[in-house]
mmCIF file of N, CA, C and O in Angstrom:
data_model
loop_
_atom_site.group_PDB
_atom_site.id
_atom_site.type_symbol
_atom_site.label_atom_id
_atom_site.label_comp_id
_atom_site.label_asym_id
_atom_site.label_seq_id
_atom_site.Cartn_x
_atom_site.Cartn_y
_atom_site.Cartn_z
ATOM 1 N N MET A 205 112.763 130.739 90.024
ATOM 2 C CA MET A 205 112.546 129.675 90.988
ATOM 3 C C MET A 205 111.245 128.939 90.653
ATOM 4 O O MET A 205 110.217 129.553 90.406
ATOM 5 N N ILE A 206 111.293 127.644 90.656
ATOM 6 C CA ILE A 206 110.114 126.836 90.330
ATOM 7 C C ILE A 206 109.090 126.927 91.464
ATOM 8 O O ILE A 206 109.448 127.024 92.630
ATOM 9 N N ASP A 207 107.849 126.956 91.126
ATOM 10 C CA ASP A 207 106.779 126.996 92.105
ATOM 11 C C ASP A 207 106.829 125.723 92.949
ATOM 12 O O ASP A 207 106.762 124.616 92.420
ATOM 13 N N GLU A 208 106.937 125.880 94.264
ATOM 14 C CA GLU A 208 107.094 124.722 95.148
ATOM 15 C C GLU A 208 105.871 123.813 95.154
ATOM 16 O O GLU A 208 106.001 122.597 95.260
ATOM 17 N N LYS A 209 104.681 124.381 95.035
ATOM 18 C CA LYS A 209 103.468 123.561 95.011
ATOM 19 C C LYS A 209 103.434 122.686 93.755
ATOM 20 O O LYS A 209 103.061 121.517 93.812
ATOM 21 N N LEU A 210 103.863 123.251 92.634
ATOM 22 C CA LEU A 210 103.933 122.490 91.388
ATOM 23 C C LEU A 210 104.929 121.341 91.522
ATOM 24 O O LEU A 210 104.638 120.202 91.139
ATOM 25 N N LEU A 211 106.099 121.636 92.073
ATOM 26 C CA LEU A 211 107.116 120.596 92.280
ATOM 27 C C LEU A 211 106.590 119.525 93.231
ATOM 28 O O LEU A 211 106.749 118.325 92.976
ATOM 29 N N HIS A 212 105.951 119.935 94.305
ATOM 30 C CA HIS A 212 105.378 119.009 95.277
ATOM 31 C C HIS A 212 104.395 118.062 94.592
ATOM 32 O O HIS A 212 104.471 116.837 94.744
ATOM 33 N N ASN A 213 103.467 118.614 93.825
ATOM 34 C CA ASN A 213 102.457 117.795 93.148
ATOM 35 C C ASN A 213 103.082 116.875 92.104
ATOM 36 O O ASN A 213 102.623 115.745 91.912
ATOM 37 N N LEU A 214 104.119 117.337 91.425
ATOM 38 C CA LEU A 214 104.830 116.514 90.449
ATOM 39 C C LEU A 214 105.464 115.296 91.128
ATOM 40 O O LEU A 214 105.345 114.168 90.643
ATOM 41 N N ILE A 215 106.108 115.518 92.263
ATOM 42 C CA ILE A 215 106.756 114.419 92.997
ATOM 43 C C ILE A 215 105.704 113.443 93.524
ATOM 44 O O ILE A 215 105.881 112.222 93.430
ATOM 45 N N VAL A 216 104.604 113.955 94.079
ATOM 46 C CA VAL A 216 103.536 113.079 94.584
ATOM 47 C C VAL A 216 102.988 112.209 93.454
ATOM 48 O O VAL A 216 102.831 110.992 93.605
ATOM 49 N N GLY A 217 102.720 112.792 92.306
ATOM 50 C CA GLY A 217 102.216 112.026 91.168
ATOM 51 C C GLY A 217 103.204 110.983 90.676
ATOM 52 O O GLY A 217 102.832 109.851 90.363
ATOM 53 N N HIS A 218 104.471 111.356 90.626
ATOM 54 C CA HIS A 218 105.509 110.419 90.202
ATOM 55 C C HIS A 218 105.618 109.244 91.178
ATOM 56 O O HIS A 218 105.723 108.085 90.754
ATOM 57 N N LEU A 219 105.592 109.528 92.464
ATOM 58 C CA LEU A 219 105.675 108.467 93.468
ATOM 59 C C LEU A 219 104.484 107.528 93.378
ATOM 60 O O LEU A 219 104.620 106.312 93.514
ATOM 61 N N ARG A 220 103.309 108.083 93.146
ATOM 62 C CA ARG A 220 102.111 107.246 93.013
ATOM 63 C C ARG A 220 102.271 106.254 91.869
ATOM 64 O O ARG A 220 101.991 105.063 92.008
ATOM 65 N N GLU A 221 102.737 106.736 90.737
ATOM 66 C CA GLU A 221 102.945 105.849 89.589
ATOM 67 C C GLU A 221 104.035 104.821 89.864
ATOM 68 O O GLU A 221 103.906 103.660 89.494
ATOM 69 N N ARG A 222 105.089 105.250 90.507
ATOM 70 C CA ARG A 222 106.227 104.355 90.776
ATOM 71 C C ARG A 222 105.882 103.283 91.808
ATOM 72 O O ARG A 222 106.358 102.154 91.722
ATOM 73 N N LEU A 223 105.066 103.627 92.789
ATOM 74 C CA LEU A 223 104.772 102.701 93.882
ATOM 75 C C LEU A 223 103.555 101.811 93.648
ATOM 76 O O LEU A 223 103.315 100.885 94.416
ATOM 77 N N LYS A 224 102.792 102.060 92.589
ATOM 78 C CA LYS A 224 101.549 101.308 92.409
ATOM 79 C C LYS A 224 101.761 99.824 92.121
ATOM 80 O O LYS A 224 100.859 99.033 92.324
ATOM 81 N N ARG A 225 102.939 99.425 91.719
ATOM 82 C CA ARG A 225 103.187 97.989 91.526
ATOM 83 C C ARG A 225 103.509 97.281 92.840
ATOM 84 O O ARG A 225 103.386 96.071 92.949
ATOM 85 N N ASP A 226 103.906 98.048 93.868
ATOM 86 C CA ASP A 226 104.241 97.465 95.172
ATOM 87 C C ASP A 226 103.087 97.525 96.170
ATOM 88 O O ASP A 226 103.059 96.763 97.128
ATOM 89 N N TYR A 227 102.171 98.459 95.964
ATOM 90 C CA TYR A 227 101.056 98.645 96.895
ATOM 91 C C TYR A 227 99.737 98.609 96.121
ATOM 92 O O TYR A 227 99.594 99.255 95.100
ATOM 93 N N LYS A 228 98.786 97.846 96.623
ATOM 94 C CA LYS A 228 97.492 97.693 95.949
ATOM 95 C C LYS A 228 96.624 98.937 96.098
ATOM 96 O O LYS A 228 95.808 99.242 95.244
ATOM 97 N N GLU A 229 96.787 99.639 97.211
ATOM 98 C CA GLU A 229 95.966 100.806 97.487
ATOM 99 C C GLU A 229 96.880 101.991 97.794
ATOM 100 O O GLU A 229 97.643 101.965 98.742
ATOM 101 N N ILE A 230 96.775 103.025 96.980
ATOM 102 C CA ILE A 230 97.539 104.249 97.195
ATOM 103 C C ILE A 230 96.549 105.398 97.234
ATOM 104 O O ILE A 230 95.861 105.666 96.255
ATOM 105 N N GLU A 231 96.476 106.036 98.379
ATOM 106 C CA GLU A 231 95.541 107.146 98.553
ATOM 107 C C GLU A 231 96.320 108.456 98.585
ATOM 108 O O GLU A 231 97.252 108.616 99.371
ATOM 109 N N ILE A 232 95.937 109.365 97.697
ATOM 110 C CA ILE A 232 96.538 110.708 97.709
ATOM 111 C C ILE A 232 95.660 111.591 98.580
ATOM 112 O O ILE A 232 94.446 111.610 98.440
ATOM 113 N N ASN A 233 96.296 112.307 99.473
ATOM 114 C CA ASN A 233 95.597 113.186 100.393
ATOM 115 C C ASN A 233 95.905 114.632 100.012
ATOM 116 O O ASN A 233 96.870 115.203 100.499
ATOM 117 N N PRO A 234 95.107 115.252 99.129
ATOM 118 C CA PRO A 234 95.431 116.594 98.641
ATOM 119 C C PRO A 234 95.279 117.698 99.687
ATOM 120 O O PRO A 234 95.866 118.761 99.558
ATOM 121 N N ALA A 235 94.531 117.439 100.750
ATOM 122 C CA ALA A 235 94.232 118.499 101.714
ATOM 123 C C ALA A 235 95.147 118.518 102.928
ATOM 124 O O ALA A 235 95.104 119.458 103.698
ATOM 125 N N GLY A 236 95.940 117.488 103.135
ATOM 126 C CA GLY A 236 96.704 117.494 104.377
ATOM 127 C C GLY A 236 97.841 116.518 104.409
ATOM 128 O O GLY A 236 98.376 116.128 103.384
ATOM 129 N N LYS A 237 98.171 116.161 105.610
ATOM 130 C CA LYS A 237 99.305 115.292 105.841
ATOM 131 C C LYS A 237 98.793 113.917 106.186
ATOM 132 O O LYS A 237 97.817 113.798 106.910
ATOM 133 N N PRO A 238 99.370 112.840 105.742
ATOM 134 C CA PRO A 238 100.467 112.705 104.793
ATOM 135 C C PRO A 238 99.983 112.866 103.349
ATOM 136 O O PRO A 238 98.790 112.822 103.080
ATOM 137 N N ASP A 239 100.936 112.997 102.447
ATOM 138 C CA ASP A 239 100.591 113.169 101.035
ATOM 139 C C ASP A 239 100.100 111.871 100.402
ATOM 140 O O ASP A 239 99.188 111.884 99.584
ATOM 141 N N LEU A 240 100.720 110.751 100.774
ATOM 142 C CA LEU A 240 100.323 109.444 100.246
ATOM 143 C C LEU A 240 100.176 108.456 101.398
ATOM 144 O O LEU A 240 100.983 108.458 102.335
ATOM 145 N N VAL A 241 99.150 107.622 101.317
ATOM 146 C CA VAL A 241 98.983 106.517 102.254
ATOM 147 C C VAL A 241 99.085 105.240 101.430
ATOM 148 O O VAL A 241 98.346 105.057 100.465
ATOM 149 N N LEU A 242 100.016 104.365 101.811
ATOM 150 C CA LEU A 242 100.279 103.139 101.061
ATOM 151 C C LEU A 242 99.739 101.945 101.837
ATOM 152 O O LEU A 242 100.066 101.748 103.009
ATOM 153 N N ALA A 243 98.903 101.132 101.174
ATOM 154 C CA ALA A 243 98.263 100.005 101.848
ATOM 155 C C ALA A 243 98.144 98.821 100.901
ATOM 156 O O ALA A 243 98.174 98.974 99.677
ATOM 157 N N ASN A 244 98.003 97.656 101.493
ATOM 158 C CA ASN A 244 97.695 96.427 100.778
ATOM 159 C C ASN A 244 96.551 95.738 101.504
ATOM 160 O O ASN A 244 96.638 95.503 102.718
ATOM 161 N N TYR A 245 95.480 95.440 100.783
ATOM 162 C CA TYR A 245 94.335 94.705 101.316
ATOM 163 C C TYR A 245 93.784 95.339 102.593
ATOM 164 O O TYR A 245 93.449 94.658 103.555
ATOM 165 N N GLY A 246 93.717 96.663 102.621
ATOM 166 C CA GLY A 246 93.148 97.383 103.750
ATOM 167 C C GLY A 246 94.099 97.656 104.902
ATOM 168 O O GLY A 246 93.749 98.362 105.830
ATOM 169 N N LEU A 247 95.294 97.098 104.856
ATOM 170 C CA LEU A 247 96.281 97.295 105.918
ATOM 171 C C LEU A 247 97.247 98.398 105.516
ATOM 172 O O LEU A 247 97.978 98.266 104.528
ATOM 173 N N VAL A 248 97.252 99.498 106.269
ATOM 174 C CA VAL A 248 98.152 100.610 105.973
ATOM 175 C C VAL A 248 99.576 100.218 106.378
ATOM 176 O O VAL A 248 99.824 99.830 107.516
ATOM 177 N N LEU A 249 100.494 100.313 105.419
ATOM 178 C CA LEU A 249 101.877 99.926 105.652
ATOM 179 C C LEU A 249 102.808 101.120 105.785
ATOM 180 O O LEU A 249 103.804 101.048 106.503
ATOM 181 N N ALA A 250 102.504 102.209 105.079
ATOM 182 C CA ALA A 250 103.406 103.357 105.100
ATOM 183 C C ALA A 250 102.655 104.634 104.761
ATOM 184 O O ALA A 250 101.605 104.614 104.127
ATOM 185 N N GLN A 251 103.258 105.737 105.194
ATOM 186 C CA GLN A 251 102.792 107.071 104.835
ATOM 187 C C GLN A 251 103.976 107.798 104.206
ATOM 188 O O GLN A 251 105.092 107.662 104.683
ATOM 189 N N VAL A 252 103.707 108.549 103.161
ATOM 190 C CA VAL A 252 104.761 109.304 102.488
ATOM 191 C C VAL A 252 104.415 110.787 102.574
ATOM 192 O O VAL A 252 103.306 111.192 102.222
ATOM 193 N N GLU A 253 105.377 111.557 103.037
ATOM 194 C CA GLU A 253 105.231 113.003 103.103
ATOM 195 C C GLU A 253 106.296 113.633 102.214
ATOM 196 O O GLU A 253 107.489 113.383 102.390
ATOM 197 N N VAL A 254 105.874 114.413 101.230
ATOM 198 C CA VAL A 254 106.789 115.079 100.306
ATOM 199 C C VAL A 254 107.016 116.501 100.797
ATOM 200 O O VAL A 254 106.064 117.230 101.050
ATOM 201 N N GLU A 255 108.261 116.865 100.937
ATOM 202 C CA GLU A 255 108.624 118.214 101.372
ATOM 203 C C GLU A 255 109.472 118.884 100.297
ATOM 204 O O GLU A 255 110.183 118.216 99.547
ATOM 205 N N THR A 256 109.363 120.207 100.235
ATOM 206 C CA THR A 256 110.215 121.001 99.359
ATOM 207 C C THR A 256 111.162 121.793 100.252
ATOM 208 O O THR A 256 111.015 121.791 101.480
ATOM 209 N N GLU A 257 112.118 122.480 99.654
ATOM 210 C CA GLU A 257 113.078 123.227 100.467
ATOM 211 C C GLU A 257 112.390 124.223 101.390
ATOM 212 O O GLU A 257 112.792 124.393 102.536
ATOM 213 N N GLY A 258 111.353 124.868 100.908
ATOM 214 C CA GLY A 258 110.660 125.862 101.708
ATOM 215 C C GLY A 258 109.799 125.294 102.823
ATOM 216 O O GLY A 258 109.446 125.998 103.762
ATOM 217 N N SER A 259 109.452 124.009 102.744
ATOM 218 C CA SER A 259 108.573 123.424 103.761
ATOM 219 C C SER A 259 109.332 122.664 104.843
ATOM 220 O O SER A 259 108.717 122.093 105.734
ATOM 221 N N ILE A 260 110.646 122.669 104.785
ATOM 222 C CA ILE A 260 111.441 121.983 105.802
ATOM 223 C C ILE A 260 111.718 122.972 106.932
ATOM 224 O O ILE A 260 112.611 123.804 106.842
ATOM 225 N N THR A 261 110.899 122.866 107.986
ATOM 226 C CA THR A 261 110.993 123.780 109.117
ATOM 227 C C THR A 261 110.846 123.007 110.423
ATOM 228 O O THR A 261 110.429 121.843 110.430
ATOM 229 N N THR A 262 111.165 123.680 111.507
ATOM 230 C CA THR A 262 110.979 123.081 112.836
ATOM 231 C C THR A 262 109.508 122.778 113.082
ATOM 232 O O THR A 262 109.175 121.753 113.681
ATOM 233 N N GLU A 263 108.636 123.649 112.612
ATOM 234 C CA GLU A 263 107.195 123.434 112.780
ATOM 235 C C GLU A 263 106.741 122.170 112.053
ATOM 236 O O GLU A 263 105.934 121.396 112.569
ATOM 237 N N ASN A 264 107.247 121.963 110.851
ATOM 238 C CA ASN A 264 106.887 120.744 110.117
ATOM 239 C C ASN A 264 107.484 119.503 110.774
ATOM 240 O O ASN A 264 106.906 118.424 110.682
ATOM 241 N N ALA A 265 108.627 119.648 111.418
ATOM 242 C CA ALA A 265 109.202 118.513 112.147
ATOM 243 C C ALA A 265 108.258 118.071 113.267
ATOM 244 O O ALA A 265 108.143 116.881 113.560
ATOM 245 N N GLU A 266 107.565 119.013 113.884
ATOM 246 C CA GLU A 266 106.550 118.675 114.890
ATOM 247 C C GLU A 266 105.397 117.903 114.250
ATOM 248 O O GLU A 266 104.869 116.957 114.836
ATOM 249 N N VAL A 267 105.014 118.313 113.047
ATOM 250 C CA VAL A 267 103.949 117.608 112.323
ATOM 251 C C VAL A 267 104.398 116.185 112.005
ATOM 252 O O VAL A 267 103.623 115.235 112.160
ATOM 253 N N TRP A 268 105.648 116.018 111.566
ATOM 254 C CA TRP A 268 106.170 114.674 111.279
ATOM 255 C C TRP A 268 106.095 113.807 112.528
ATOM 256 O O TRP A 268 105.718 112.647 112.455
ATOM 257 N N ASN A 269 106.461 114.384 113.657
ATOM 258 C CA ASN A 269 106.410 113.646 114.922
ATOM 259 C C ASN A 269 104.992 113.161 115.203
ATOM 260 O O ASN A 269 104.792 112.032 115.639
ATOM 261 N N GLY A 270 104.001 113.988 114.926
ATOM 262 C CA GLY A 270 102.612 113.606 115.129
ATOM 263 C C GLY A 270 102.106 112.567 114.146
ATOM 264 O O GLY A 270 101.099 111.901 114.404
ATOM 265 N N MET A 271 102.789 112.413 113.036
ATOM 266 C CA MET A 271 102.371 111.453 112.008
ATOM 267 C C MET A 271 102.868 110.038 112.299
ATOM 268 O O MET A 271 102.385 109.081 111.694
ATOM 269 N N ILE A 272 103.803 109.905 113.213
ATOM 270 C CA ILE A 272 104.384 108.586 113.507
ATOM 271 C C ILE A 272 103.359 107.734 114.249
ATOM 272 O O ILE A 272 102.803 108.150 115.259
ATOM 273 N N LYS A 273 103.123 106.523 113.701
ATOM 274 C CA LYS A 273 102.190 105.578 114.304
ATOM 275 C C LYS A 273 102.862 104.216 114.379
ATOM 276 O O LYS A 273 103.600 103.837 113.464
ATOM 277 N N PRO A 274 102.604 103.463 115.434
ATOM 278 C CA PRO A 274 103.213 102.127 115.538
ATOM 279 C C PRO A 274 102.821 101.238 114.365
ATOM 280 O O PRO A 274 101.652 101.182 113.982
ATOM 281 N N GLY A 275 103.792 100.570 113.795
ATOM 282 C CA GLY A 275 103.545 99.634 112.705
ATOM 283 C C GLY A 275 103.376 100.258 111.331
ATOM 284 O O GLY A 275 103.192 99.549 110.350
ATOM 285 N N ILE A 276 103.400 101.595 111.243
ATOM 286 C CA ILE A 276 103.255 102.275 109.964
ATOM 287 C C ILE A 276 104.514 103.097 109.712
ATOM 288 O O ILE A 276 104.857 103.978 110.488
ATOM 289 N N LYS A 277 105.174 102.784 108.632
ATOM 290 C CA LYS A 277 106.420 103.471 108.281
ATOM 291 C C LYS A 277 106.127 104.884 107.777
ATOM 292 O O LYS A 277 105.218 105.082 106.982
ATOM 293 N N LEU A 278 106.903 105.852 108.256
ATOM 294 C CA LEU A 278 106.811 107.218 107.753
ATOM 295 C C LEU A 278 108.019 107.469 106.861
ATOM 296 O O LEU A 278 109.166 107.324 107.294
ATOM 297 N N ILE A 279 107.754 107.833 105.618
ATOM 298 C CA ILE A 279 108.809 108.112 104.649
ATOM 299 C C ILE A 279 108.727 109.586 104.271
ATOM 300 O O ILE A 279 107.693 110.057 103.819
ATOM 301 N N LEU A 280 109.823 110.296 104.481
ATOM 302 C CA LEU A 280 109.919 111.689 104.051
ATOM 303 C C LEU A 280 110.662 111.734 102.730
ATOM 304 O O LEU A 280 111.765 111.197 102.613
ATOM 305 N N MET A 281 110.064 112.355 101.736
ATOM 306 C CA MET A 281 110.732 112.585 100.458
ATOM 307 C C MET A 281 111.155 114.045 100.449
ATOM 308 O O MET A 281 110.310 114.937 100.535
ATOM 309 N N ILE A 282 112.458 114.267 100.364
ATOM 310 C CA ILE A 282 113.006 115.615 100.495
ATOM 311 C C ILE A 282 113.972 115.910 99.360
ATOM 312 O O ILE A 282 114.492 114.991 98.732
ATOM 313 N N PRO A 283 114.267 117.191 99.109
ATOM 314 C CA PRO A 283 115.286 117.514 98.112
ATOM 315 C C PRO A 283 116.640 116.952 98.543
ATOM 316 O O PRO A 283 116.971 116.942 99.734
ATOM 317 N N LYS A 284 117.391 116.480 97.582
ATOM 318 C CA LYS A 284 118.672 115.834 97.857
ATOM 319 C C LYS A 284 119.609 116.726 98.680
ATOM 320 O O LYS A 284 120.280 116.250 99.589
ATOM 321 N N ASN A 285 119.609 118.014 98.387
ATOM 322 C CA ASN A 285 120.531 118.905 99.084
ATOM 323 C C ASN A 285 120.041 119.312 100.478
ATOM 324 O O ASN A 285 120.712 120.078 101.159
ATOM 325 N N SER A 286 118.894 118.808 100.920
ATOM 326 C CA SER A 286 118.364 119.128 102.249
ATOM 327 C C SER A 286 118.492 117.969 103.238
ATOM 328 O O SER A 286 117.987 118.058 104.353
ATOM 329 N N LYS A 287 119.173 116.917 102.850
ATOM 330 C CA LYS A 287 119.234 115.716 103.689
ATOM 331 C C LYS A 287 119.885 115.984 105.043
ATOM 332 O O LYS A 287 119.395 115.510 106.072
ATOM 333 N N VAL A 288 120.959 116.766 105.076
ATOM 334 C CA VAL A 288 121.639 117.047 106.338
ATOM 335 C C VAL A 288 120.724 117.843 107.266
ATOM 336 O O VAL A 288 120.599 117.531 108.453
ATOM 337 N N LYS A 289 120.070 118.852 106.733
ATOM 338 C CA LYS A 289 119.164 119.686 107.529
ATOM 339 C C LYS A 289 118.030 118.855 108.120
ATOM 340 O O LYS A 289 117.694 118.980 109.306
ATOM 341 N N VAL A 290 117.429 117.998 107.305
ATOM 342 C CA VAL A 290 116.314 117.172 107.773
ATOM 343 C C VAL A 290 116.793 116.169 108.815
ATOM 344 O O VAL A 290 116.132 115.969 109.844
ATOM 345 N N THR A 291 117.937 115.561 108.583
ATOM 346 C CA THR A 291 118.478 114.605 109.546
ATOM 347 C C THR A 291 118.715 115.282 110.894
ATOM 348 O O THR A 291 118.390 114.715 111.944
ATOM 349 N N GLU A 292 119.250 116.490 110.880
ATOM 350 C CA GLU A 292 119.456 117.237 112.128
ATOM 351 C C GLU A 292 118.133 117.522 112.829
ATOM 352 O O GLU A 292 118.024 117.363 114.049
ATOM 353 N N LEU A 293 117.106 117.929 112.067
ATOM 354 C CA LEU A 293 115.783 118.175 112.654
ATOM 355 C C LEU A 293 115.205 116.905 113.281
ATOM 356 O O LEU A 293 114.637 116.946 114.383
ATOM 357 N N LEU A 294 115.367 115.778 112.596
ATOM 358 C CA LEU A 294 114.848 114.508 113.118
ATOM 359 C C LEU A 294 115.553 114.115 114.410
ATOM 360 O O LEU A 294 114.916 113.637 115.360
ATOM 361 N N TRP A 295 116.860 114.322 114.484
ATOM 362 C CA TRP A 295 117.603 114.025 115.713
ATOM 363 C C TRP A 295 117.183 114.955 116.832
ATOM 364 O O TRP A 295 117.020 114.536 117.981
ATOM 365 N N GLN A 296 116.990 116.228 116.525
ATOM 366 C CA GLN A 296 116.560 117.187 117.554
ATOM 367 C C GLN A 296 115.198 116.809 118.134
ATOM 368 O O GLN A 296 114.950 116.999 119.327
ATOM 369 N N LYS A 297 114.316 116.303 117.297
ATOM 370 C CA LYS A 297 112.972 115.920 117.742
ATOM 371 C C LYS A 297 112.935 114.510 118.328
ATOM 372 O O LYS A 297 111.905 114.072 118.830
ATOM 373 N N GLY A 298 114.052 113.776 118.241
ATOM 374 C CA GLY A 298 114.112 112.427 118.793
ATOM 375 C C GLY A 298 113.375 111.383 117.975
ATOM 376 O O GLY A 298 112.950 110.363 118.514
ATOM 377 N N ILE A 299 113.229 111.623 116.688
ATOM 378 C CA ILE A 299 112.473 110.689 115.844
ATOM 379 C C ILE A 299 113.287 110.147 114.672
ATOM 380 O O ILE A 299 112.730 109.542 113.754
ATOM 381 N N ALA A 300 114.584 110.342 114.703
ATOM 382 C CA ALA A 300 115.423 109.917 113.575
ATOM 383 C C ALA A 300 115.344 108.413 113.324
ATOM 384 O O ALA A 300 115.455 107.967 112.181
ATOM 385 N N ASP A 301 115.124 107.633 114.366
ATOM 386 C CA ASP A 301 115.064 106.181 114.205
ATOM 387 C C ASP A 301 113.691 105.697 113.733
ATOM 388 O O ASP A 301 113.523 104.532 113.398
ATOM 389 N N LYS A 302 112.710 106.592 113.680
ATOM 390 C CA LYS A 302 111.348 106.208 113.317
ATOM 391 C C LYS A 302 110.930 106.687 111.934
ATOM 392 O O LYS A 302 109.811 106.441 111.502
ATOM 393 N N VAL A 303 111.822 107.389 111.247
ATOM 394 C CA VAL A 303 111.494 107.998 109.960
ATOM 395 C C VAL A 303 112.517 107.564 108.909
ATOM 396 O O VAL A 303 113.716 107.565 109.172
ATOM 397 N N SER A 304 112.021 107.201 107.737
ATOM 398 C CA SER A 304 112.907 106.901 106.609
ATOM 399 C C SER A 304 112.970 108.122 105.704
ATOM 400 O O SER A 304 111.969 108.822 105.533
ATOM 401 N N ILE A 305 114.138 108.350 105.126
ATOM 402 C CA ILE A 305 114.330 109.507 104.255
ATOM 403 C C ILE A 305 114.610 109.038 102.839
ATOM 404 O O ILE A 305 115.493 108.215 102.607
ATOM 405 N N GLY A 306 113.847 109.580 101.906
ATOM 406 C CA GLY A 306 114.110 109.397 100.481
ATOM 407 C C GLY A 306 114.400 110.783 99.902
ATOM 408 O O GLY A 306 113.943 111.792 100.436
ATOM 409 N N THR A 307 115.169 110.830 98.832
ATOM 410 C CA THR A 307 115.506 112.115 98.253
ATOM 411 C C THR A 307 115.095 112.170 96.790
ATOM 412 O O THR A 307 114.935 111.149 96.135
ATOM 413 N N TYR A 308 114.938 113.385 96.306
ATOM 414 C CA TYR A 308 114.680 113.613 94.886
ATOM 415 C C TYR A 308 115.559 114.767 94.419
ATOM 416 O O TYR A 308 116.005 115.596 95.208
ATOM 417 N N ASP A 309 115.810 114.771 93.117
ATOM 418 C CA ASP A 309 116.631 115.800 92.510
ATOM 419 C C ASP A 309 116.096 116.047 91.118
ATOM 420 O O ASP A 309 115.855 115.107 90.367
ATOM 421 N N LEU A 310 115.855 117.289 90.798
ATOM 422 C CA LEU A 310 115.383 117.650 89.474
ATOM 423 C C LEU A 310 116.601 117.997 88.622
ATOM 424 O O LEU A 310 117.365 118.894 88.963
ATOM 425 N N SER A 311 116.785 117.261 87.552
ATOM 426 C CA SER A 311 117.968 117.456 86.718
ATOM 427 C C SER A 311 117.555 117.631 85.270
ATOM 428 O O SER A 311 116.845 116.792 84.707
ATOM 429 N N ILE A 312 118.002 118.703 84.661
ATOM 430 C CA ILE A 312 117.750 118.964 83.252
ATOM 431 C C ILE A 312 119.092 119.097 82.568
ATOM 432 O O ILE A 312 119.921 119.913 82.948
ATOM 433 N N THR A 313 119.307 118.283 81.556
ATOM 434 C CA THR A 313 120.581 118.292 80.833
ATOM 435 C C THR A 313 120.342 118.784 79.416
ATOM 436 O O THR A 313 119.502 118.255 78.693
ATOM 437 N N MET A 314 121.088 119.797 79.040
ATOM 438 C CA MET A 314 120.980 120.353 77.692
ATOM 439 C C MET A 314 122.255 120.019 76.909
ATOM 440 O O MET A 314 123.336 119.972 77.470
ATOM 441 N N PRO A 315 122.131 119.808 75.595
ATOM 442 C CA PRO A 315 123.331 119.519 74.797
ATOM 443 C C PRO A 315 124.201 120.764 74.617
ATOM 444 O O PRO A 315 123.780 121.851 74.741
#
């Protein structure tokens, strides 16, 4: 099993590189939540939280609820096979309409 912290950091780094053409300011928050803060010209537009299979819990759903702020989009990046579980958690917490979900999948193809 791949180390979840390593996978988490890999996804955060990849997202930073991918999003830097759309956002002028990308702040990585190594110590807490959210993982990435996306801004342009000092105005925070979105927060990105990367989750792994092991970090998708009811307790973390409470943390997501606390991260929601008016005018700032919350984007959860989750493993592709966890989308149903996360969607159910968001509905249970009453925040499904306030959170966007993105997915990732690690794929290695050998000949």
